[in-house]
Short mmCIF file of C-alpha atoms in Angstrom, two decimals:
data_model
loop_
_atom_site.label_atom_id
_atom_site.label_comp_id
_atom_site.label_asym_id
_atom_site.label_seq_id
_atom_site.Cartn_x
_atom_site.Cartn_y
_atom_site.Cartn_z
CA MET S 1 165.10 59.23 57.90
CA SER S 2 164.79 61.17 54.66
CA GLY S 3 164.38 64.51 56.41
CA GLU S 4 161.07 65.23 54.63
CA ALA S 5 158.08 66.27 56.69
CA ALA S 6 155.62 63.46 57.26
CA ALA S 7 152.15 63.81 55.81
CA VAL S 8 149.78 65.23 58.37
CA PRO S 9 146.43 63.39 58.27
CA VAL S 10 143.41 65.67 58.48
CA SER S 11 140.18 63.73 58.14
CA LEU S 12 137.18 65.53 56.69
CA VAL S 13 133.99 63.45 56.17
CA ALA S 14 135.66 60.65 58.08
CA ALA S 15 135.67 57.68 60.42
CA GLY S 16 136.60 58.09 64.06
CA ARG S 17 140.03 56.48 63.78
CA ALA S 18 142.57 56.50 60.99
CA THR S 19 141.43 53.15 59.63
CA GLY S 20 139.63 54.46 56.57
CA ARG S 21 136.54 52.53 57.58
CA PRO S 22 133.14 54.22 57.30
CA ALA S 23 131.72 55.63 60.49
CA ALA S 24 128.50 54.91 62.36
CA LEU S 25 126.68 57.78 64.01
CA ALA S 26 123.80 57.74 66.42
CA GLU S 27 121.56 58.53 63.44
CA GLY S 28 123.04 55.68 61.34
CA PRO S 29 125.98 54.98 59.01
CA ALA S 30 128.13 57.70 57.48
CA ASP S 31 130.42 57.98 54.46
CA VAL S 32 134.04 58.99 54.87
CA LEU S 33 136.48 61.39 53.23
CA HIS S 34 140.07 61.59 54.49
CA LEU S 35 142.14 64.63 53.67
CA ARG S 36 145.89 64.16 54.13
CA LEU S 37 148.20 67.15 53.94
CA GLU S 38 151.87 67.19 53.08
CA PRO S 39 153.25 70.46 54.49
CA ASP S 40 156.08 72.42 52.93
CA ASP S 41 158.01 72.57 56.23
CA ALA S 42 158.75 70.37 59.23
CA VAL S 43 156.71 72.40 61.73
CA ALA S 44 154.23 70.18 63.57
CA GLY S 45 150.56 70.92 63.78
CA VAL S 46 148.09 72.96 61.73
CA SER S 47 148.09 76.73 61.88
CA LEU S 48 144.92 78.70 62.44
CA GLY S 49 145.13 80.19 58.95
CA GLN S 50 145.62 76.74 57.43
CA ALA S 51 142.71 75.26 59.38
CA ARG S 52 140.43 78.16 58.42
CA ALA S 53 141.25 77.72 54.72
CA LEU S 54 140.71 73.95 54.85
CA PHE S 55 137.40 74.13 56.72
CA ALA S 56 136.11 76.75 54.30
CA GLY S 57 137.38 74.72 51.34
CA VAL S 58 135.71 71.52 52.42
CA ALA S 59 132.41 73.32 53.03
CA ARG S 60 132.61 74.84 49.52
CA LEU S 61 133.49 71.45 47.99
CA LEU S 62 130.46 69.85 49.61
CA GLN S 63 128.20 72.71 48.57
CA ALA S 64 129.39 72.56 44.95
CA ALA S 65 128.85 68.79 44.88
CA ALA S 66 125.36 69.12 46.36
CA MET S 67 124.45 71.71 43.74
CA ALA S 68 125.78 69.46 40.96
CA ALA S 69 123.88 66.45 42.33
CA ILE S 70 120.66 68.46 42.09
CA GLY S 71 121.51 69.85 38.65
CA PRO S 72 124.99 70.23 37.12
CA ALA S 73 126.15 73.57 35.74
CA SER S 74 129.46 75.21 34.84
CA ARG S 75 128.90 77.68 37.69
CA PHE S 76 126.19 78.26 40.28
CA ALA S 77 124.84 81.75 40.83
CA GLY S 78 122.12 83.07 43.09
CA ARG S 79 120.56 81.71 46.23
CA ARG S 80 121.41 78.15 47.28
CA PRO S 81 118.46 75.76 47.68
CA ASP S 82 117.42 74.89 51.23
CA ALA S 83 118.35 71.25 50.54
CA VAL S 84 121.97 72.27 49.88
CA LYS S 85 122.15 74.47 52.97
CA ALA S 86 120.65 71.74 55.14
CA PHE S 87 123.06 69.14 53.79
CA VAL S 88 126.17 71.21 54.49
CA GLU S 89 124.97 72.59 57.82
CA GLN S 90 123.15 69.58 59.31
CA ASP S 91 124.01 66.34 57.50
CA VAL S 92 127.77 66.86 57.86
CA ARG S 93 129.52 66.61 61.25
CA PHE S 94 132.96 68.01 62.10
CA VAL S 95 134.36 66.58 65.33
CA HIS S 96 137.67 66.51 67.19
CA ALA S 97 139.41 63.17 66.79
CA GLU S 98 141.44 61.28 69.36
CA ALA S 99 145.20 61.60 69.55
CA ASP S 100 145.95 58.50 67.44
CA SER S 101 143.41 59.34 64.74
CA PRO S 102 143.10 62.07 62.09
CA LEU S 103 143.16 65.60 63.44
CA LEU S 104 139.69 66.45 62.19
CA ALA S 105 136.72 64.29 61.34
CA VAL S 106 133.48 65.01 59.51
CA TYR S 107 130.63 62.53 59.31
CA THR S 108 128.07 62.57 56.50
CA ARG S 109 125.02 60.65 57.66
CA LEU S 110 123.05 58.50 55.24
CA ASP S 111 119.27 58.37 55.31
CA ASP S 112 116.24 59.40 53.29
CA GLY S 113 114.62 61.64 55.86
CA PRO S 114 115.12 65.35 56.61
CA PRO S 115 118.15 66.58 58.53
CA PRO S 116 117.77 66.79 62.33
CA GLY S 117 115.73 69.81 63.35
CA ALA S 118 114.34 70.43 59.87
CA ASP S 119 111.28 72.68 59.84
CA PRO S 120 108.31 70.93 58.15
CA ALA S 121 106.77 74.34 57.52
CA ARG S 122 109.65 75.13 55.15
CA GLY S 123 109.00 72.16 52.92
CA ALA S 124 111.19 69.58 54.62
CA THR S 125 110.70 66.06 53.40
CA ALA S 126 108.87 63.71 55.72
CA PRO S 127 110.95 60.81 57.08
CA GLY S 128 111.19 58.01 54.55
CA ALA S 129 109.69 60.07 51.76
CA ALA S 130 112.38 59.07 49.27
CA SER S 131 111.93 55.40 50.00
CA ALA S 132 108.18 55.89 49.68
CA VAL S 133 108.77 56.73 46.03
CA GLY S 134 109.40 53.00 45.64
CA VAL S 135 112.75 53.23 43.83
CA ALA S 136 114.76 50.21 44.92
CA GLY S 137 118.51 50.71 44.90
CA LEU S 138 118.30 54.51 44.76
CA ALA S 139 121.04 56.04 46.90
CA PRO S 140 120.05 58.68 49.46
CA PHE S 141 120.87 62.29 48.69
CA GLN S 142 123.96 62.31 50.89
CA ARG S 143 125.51 59.38 49.01
CA ARG S 144 124.66 61.00 45.67
CA VAL S 145 126.48 64.15 46.77
CA GLY S 146 129.50 62.14 47.92
CA THR S 147 129.84 60.15 44.71
CA THR S 148 129.31 63.34 42.67
CA LEU S 149 132.17 65.01 44.54
CA ALA S 150 134.46 62.00 44.19
CA GLY S 151 133.73 61.69 40.47
CA ALA S 152 134.26 65.40 39.89
CA LEU S 153 137.62 65.34 41.67
CA VAL S 154 138.73 62.38 39.55
CA GLU S 155 137.82 64.38 36.43
CA VAL S 156 139.74 67.43 37.68
CA THR S 157 142.89 65.49 38.49
CA GLU S 158 142.80 63.74 35.11
CA ALA S 159 142.26 67.07 33.32
CA ILE S 160 145.31 68.71 34.94
CA ARG S 161 147.57 65.64 35.08
CA ASP S 162 149.36 66.47 31.81
CA HIS S 163 149.17 70.23 32.21
CA PRO S 164 152.59 71.02 30.60
CA THR S 165 151.44 69.48 27.28
CA ALA S 166 147.77 70.48 27.67
CA ARG S 167 146.77 66.96 26.59
CA ARG S 168 143.79 66.66 28.93
CA LEU S 169 143.03 70.33 29.43
CA PRO S 170 139.92 71.59 27.63
CA PHE S 171 141.80 74.50 26.06
CA ALA S 172 143.84 72.57 23.46
CA GLU S 173 142.67 72.38 19.87
CA PRO S 174 140.32 69.39 19.39
CA ALA S 175 142.79 67.72 17.04
CA ASP S 176 145.46 67.84 19.74
CA ASP S 177 143.25 66.77 22.63
CA PRO S 178 142.31 63.06 22.68
CA ALA S 179 139.68 63.77 25.30
CA GLY S 180 137.99 66.36 23.08
CA PRO S 181 137.12 69.96 23.91
CA LEU S 182 135.32 70.98 27.07
CA THR S 183 132.15 71.77 25.19
CA GLU S 184 130.48 69.85 22.42
CA PRO S 185 129.05 71.51 19.29
CA ALA S 186 125.99 73.64 19.89
CA THR S 187 122.64 72.00 19.37
CA ALA S 188 119.40 73.82 18.64
CA THR S 189 116.86 73.50 21.40
CA GLY S 190 114.61 76.38 20.45
CA PRO S 191 112.48 77.25 17.43
CA ALA S 192 113.18 75.59 14.09
CA ASP S 193 114.24 78.90 12.56
CA GLY S 194 117.38 78.78 14.66
CA THR S 195 116.66 81.87 16.73
CA ALA S 196 117.46 80.03 19.95
CA THR S 197 120.38 77.68 20.32
CA GLU S 198 122.11 76.18 23.30
CA THR S 199 125.55 74.69 23.77
CA ALA S 200 125.52 70.99 24.51
CA PRO S 201 126.59 70.20 28.08
CA SER S 202 130.25 69.63 28.78
CA PRO S 203 131.10 66.08 29.90
CA LEU S 204 133.10 67.61 32.76
CA VAL S 205 130.12 69.68 33.87
CA LEU S 206 127.83 66.65 33.76
CA ARG S 207 130.34 64.91 36.06
CA GLY S 208 130.02 67.71 38.62
CA VAL S 209 133.01 69.92 37.72
CA SER S 210 132.23 73.63 38.12
CA VAL S 211 133.78 77.02 38.78
CA ASP S 212 132.64 76.66 42.38
CA LEU S 213 134.45 73.34 42.76
CA CYS S 214 137.65 74.82 41.27
CA ASP S 215 137.45 77.81 43.62
CA ALA S 216 137.18 75.48 46.61
CA LEU S 217 140.18 73.43 45.47
CA LEU S 218 142.23 76.57 44.81
CA GLY S 219 141.51 77.83 48.31
CA MET S 220 142.64 74.54 49.82
CA VAL S 221 145.74 73.87 47.72
CA THR S 222 147.00 77.44 48.33
CA ALA S 223 146.36 77.28 52.09
CA PRO S 224 149.38 78.19 54.23
CA ARG S 225 152.10 75.51 54.32
CA VAL S 226 150.23 73.05 52.06
CA ARG S 227 152.47 71.41 49.43
CA ARG S 228 150.22 68.46 48.58
CA MET S 229 146.82 67.18 49.64
CA GLU S 230 145.28 63.78 49.15
CA LEU S 231 141.57 63.04 49.40
CA ALA S 232 140.34 59.48 49.92
CA PHE S 233 136.66 58.52 49.87
CA TYR S 234 135.28 55.52 51.76
CA TRP S 235 131.66 54.43 51.68
CA ALA S 236 129.51 52.97 54.43
CA PRO S 237 127.52 49.78 53.76
CA HIS S 238 123.87 50.67 53.19
CA THR S 239 120.90 48.35 52.91
CA GLY S 240 119.90 47.77 49.30
CA LEU S 241 122.98 49.47 47.83
CA ASP S 242 126.27 48.15 46.51
CA THR S 243 129.28 49.71 48.23
CA PRO S 244 131.41 51.77 45.80
CA ALA S 245 135.16 51.28 45.56
CA VAL S 246 137.51 53.55 47.48
CA VAL S 247 138.44 56.68 45.52
CA ARG S 248 141.75 58.54 46.03
CA VAL S 249 142.87 61.76 44.36
CA ALA S 250 145.77 64.15 45.03
CA LEU S 251 146.54 67.77 44.19
CA ARG S 252 149.71 69.82 44.65
CA ARG S 253 150.39 73.51 44.98
CA ASP S 254 152.09 73.21 41.59
CA ASP S 255 148.66 72.44 40.08
CA VAL S 256 147.40 75.98 40.73
CA GLU S 257 148.09 77.23 37.19
CA ALA S 258 146.25 74.30 35.62
CA LEU S 259 143.34 74.74 38.02
CA LEU S 260 143.11 78.42 37.14
CA ARG S 261 143.01 77.60 33.44
CA LEU S 262 140.30 74.99 34.02
CA ARG S 263 138.32 77.49 36.05
CA ALA S 264 138.62 80.11 33.29
CA ALA S 265 137.35 77.67 30.67
CA LEU S 266 134.35 76.75 32.83
CA ALA S 267 133.59 80.42 33.56
CA ALA S 268 133.51 81.12 29.82
CA LEU S 269 130.71 78.61 29.25
CA SER S 270 127.17 79.96 28.95
CA GLU S 271 125.26 77.15 30.60
CA ARG S 272 122.22 77.33 32.79
CA PRO S 273 121.74 74.84 35.62
CA ARG S 274 120.08 71.59 34.67
CA THR S 275 117.85 69.25 36.64
CA ALA S 276 118.93 65.73 37.57
CA VAL S 277 116.20 63.10 38.00
CA TYR S 278 117.20 59.89 39.77
CA GLY S 279 114.90 56.87 39.62
CA GLN S 280 113.80 53.79 37.68
CA VAL S 281 112.42 53.28 34.19
CA THR S 282 108.82 52.19 34.76
CA ARG S 283 107.67 52.36 31.15
CA LEU S 284 109.35 52.30 27.76
CA ASP S 285 107.43 53.22 24.60
CA ARG S 286 108.99 52.47 21.23
CA GLY S 287 109.25 55.39 18.84
CA GLU S 288 108.89 55.46 15.09
CA ALA S 289 112.55 54.51 14.67
CA ASP S 290 113.75 51.06 15.72
CA ASP S 291 116.47 52.47 17.97
CA GLY S 292 114.50 55.09 19.91
CA GLY S 293 111.55 55.74 22.15
CA ILE S 294 110.23 57.46 25.27
CA ALA S 295 111.36 56.32 28.73
CA THR S 296 109.20 57.12 31.73
CA ILE S 297 111.25 57.56 34.91
CA ARG S 298 109.70 57.46 38.36
CA GLY S 299 112.07 58.95 40.90
CA VAL S 300 113.17 62.07 42.73
CA VAL S 301 114.59 65.52 42.06
CA GLY S 302 116.51 67.62 44.56
CA ARG S 303 116.87 65.86 47.87
CA SER S 304 113.84 63.58 47.67
CA THR S 305 110.96 65.32 45.88
CA PRO S 306 108.93 62.66 43.98
CA ARG S 307 108.74 63.24 40.25
CA THR S 308 107.70 61.20 37.20
CA VAL S 309 109.25 62.40 33.95
CA GLN S 310 109.45 61.36 30.31
CA VAL S 311 112.70 61.53 28.36
CA ALA S 312 113.37 60.72 24.71
CA VAL S 313 116.13 58.15 24.22
CA SER S 314 117.81 56.81 21.09
CA GLY S 315 120.83 54.76 20.06
CA PRO S 316 122.97 53.60 23.01
CA GLU S 317 120.70 55.46 25.45
CA TYR S 318 117.73 53.44 24.19
CA ASP S 319 119.68 50.21 24.74
CA ASP S 320 120.51 51.38 28.27
CA ALA S 321 116.85 52.21 28.88
CA ILE S 322 115.78 48.72 27.77
CA ARG S 323 118.28 47.13 30.14
CA ALA S 324 117.28 49.44 33.00
CA TYR S 325 113.60 48.70 32.43
CA ARG S 326 114.22 44.96 32.56
CA THR S 327 116.64 44.94 35.51
CA ARG S 328 115.16 47.87 37.47
CA GLU S 329 118.63 49.41 37.74
CA PRO S 330 118.61 53.02 38.96
CA VAL S 331 119.07 55.65 36.25
CA VAL S 332 119.69 59.37 36.09
CA ALA S 333 118.44 61.80 33.44
CA THR S 334 119.94 65.29 33.35
CA GLY S 335 118.70 68.24 31.34
CA ARG S 336 115.91 70.81 31.00
CA LEU S 337 112.77 69.82 32.84
CA ARG S 338 109.53 71.33 31.55
CA ARG S 339 105.88 70.64 32.14
CA HIS S 340 103.69 70.01 29.09
CA GLY S 341 100.09 69.67 30.12
CA GLY S 342 100.13 67.21 32.99
CA VAL S 343 103.45 65.59 32.02
CA HIS S 344 107.00 66.51 33.05
CA VAL S 345 109.31 66.20 30.03
CA LEU S 346 113.08 66.24 30.35
CA THR S 347 115.33 67.08 27.40
CA GLY S 348 118.88 65.94 28.00
CA THR S 349 121.07 62.91 28.73
CA PHE S 350 120.10 59.50 30.09
CA THR S 351 122.48 57.11 31.88
CA VAL S 352 122.32 54.05 34.10
CA THR S 353 123.78 54.98 37.48
CA ARG S 354 126.94 53.25 38.60
CA ASP S 355 127.83 51.86 42.00
CA GLY S 356 130.00 54.85 42.72
CA PRO S 357 131.78 57.79 41.10
#
């Protein structure tokens, strides 16, 4: 025996036993997140203070991911949408596990309807409303939140991996940072006279990284007796969807300084929340240039609100739009959504969605 304390498995968004396999609830399948803790001592069990910090941290992680899935931002202020509250409070299940399984388990159900007990009078989506939009291959809101969280955590761990040399941190000079700065050069989105400009979105922010996410991670990694934590995501099979690959990330207490620096850089950004539209390209109109045009996306915003939007695409985005139009692959457009006459127009980025984070 090496004398080191064994990692204590604590499963949060998880299957019933420590197999890593997705769970099945009475309501249907559920995605899985395992959280494994490596304590800094050999004392068995989880203290009350540690459990309180971890429960609060996981709830804040899920809330930050749900906000980013609806519309990414460097930080989220103000009242949380009802869809986010319902997801955290009703779509996610914490349960006590059996003796030979992880200490805690949380199930995230997958479906397109409202959470159990949702009040139709408060604008809850009718069962099957998202599927009624007719977007084949579009993941339900819960899966979109899960893959957003997994992708954001991958970005965070990569950003802080080389903290001593600041190679992947967004605070190094652009010439020294192969990944580039956190923010891209400002682009004018207002009047032509330049009176209104807006900073282009950070790639990290578009991937779901935010001040809120960093705060949640800081609260967890500094919980009593935690030296290291590992998060592993597993995905339940779902009709009409490809199953993403397993995602594993790890953070240590030693990463606190790098997390604080990342948080400070995100807090310094002046970005307003954006809107994410998930759907399919149903029409593609060529523009005046050969490598550009207007893509019409029929899909959803928020949890499952139907919306048809137009977004200008050019260059590689135009090539992606052509492929998505031909193959009916799901896409996501993220940016400022405005209504001009009877048409919703989105100004921002366009990507073909992947089968996972």
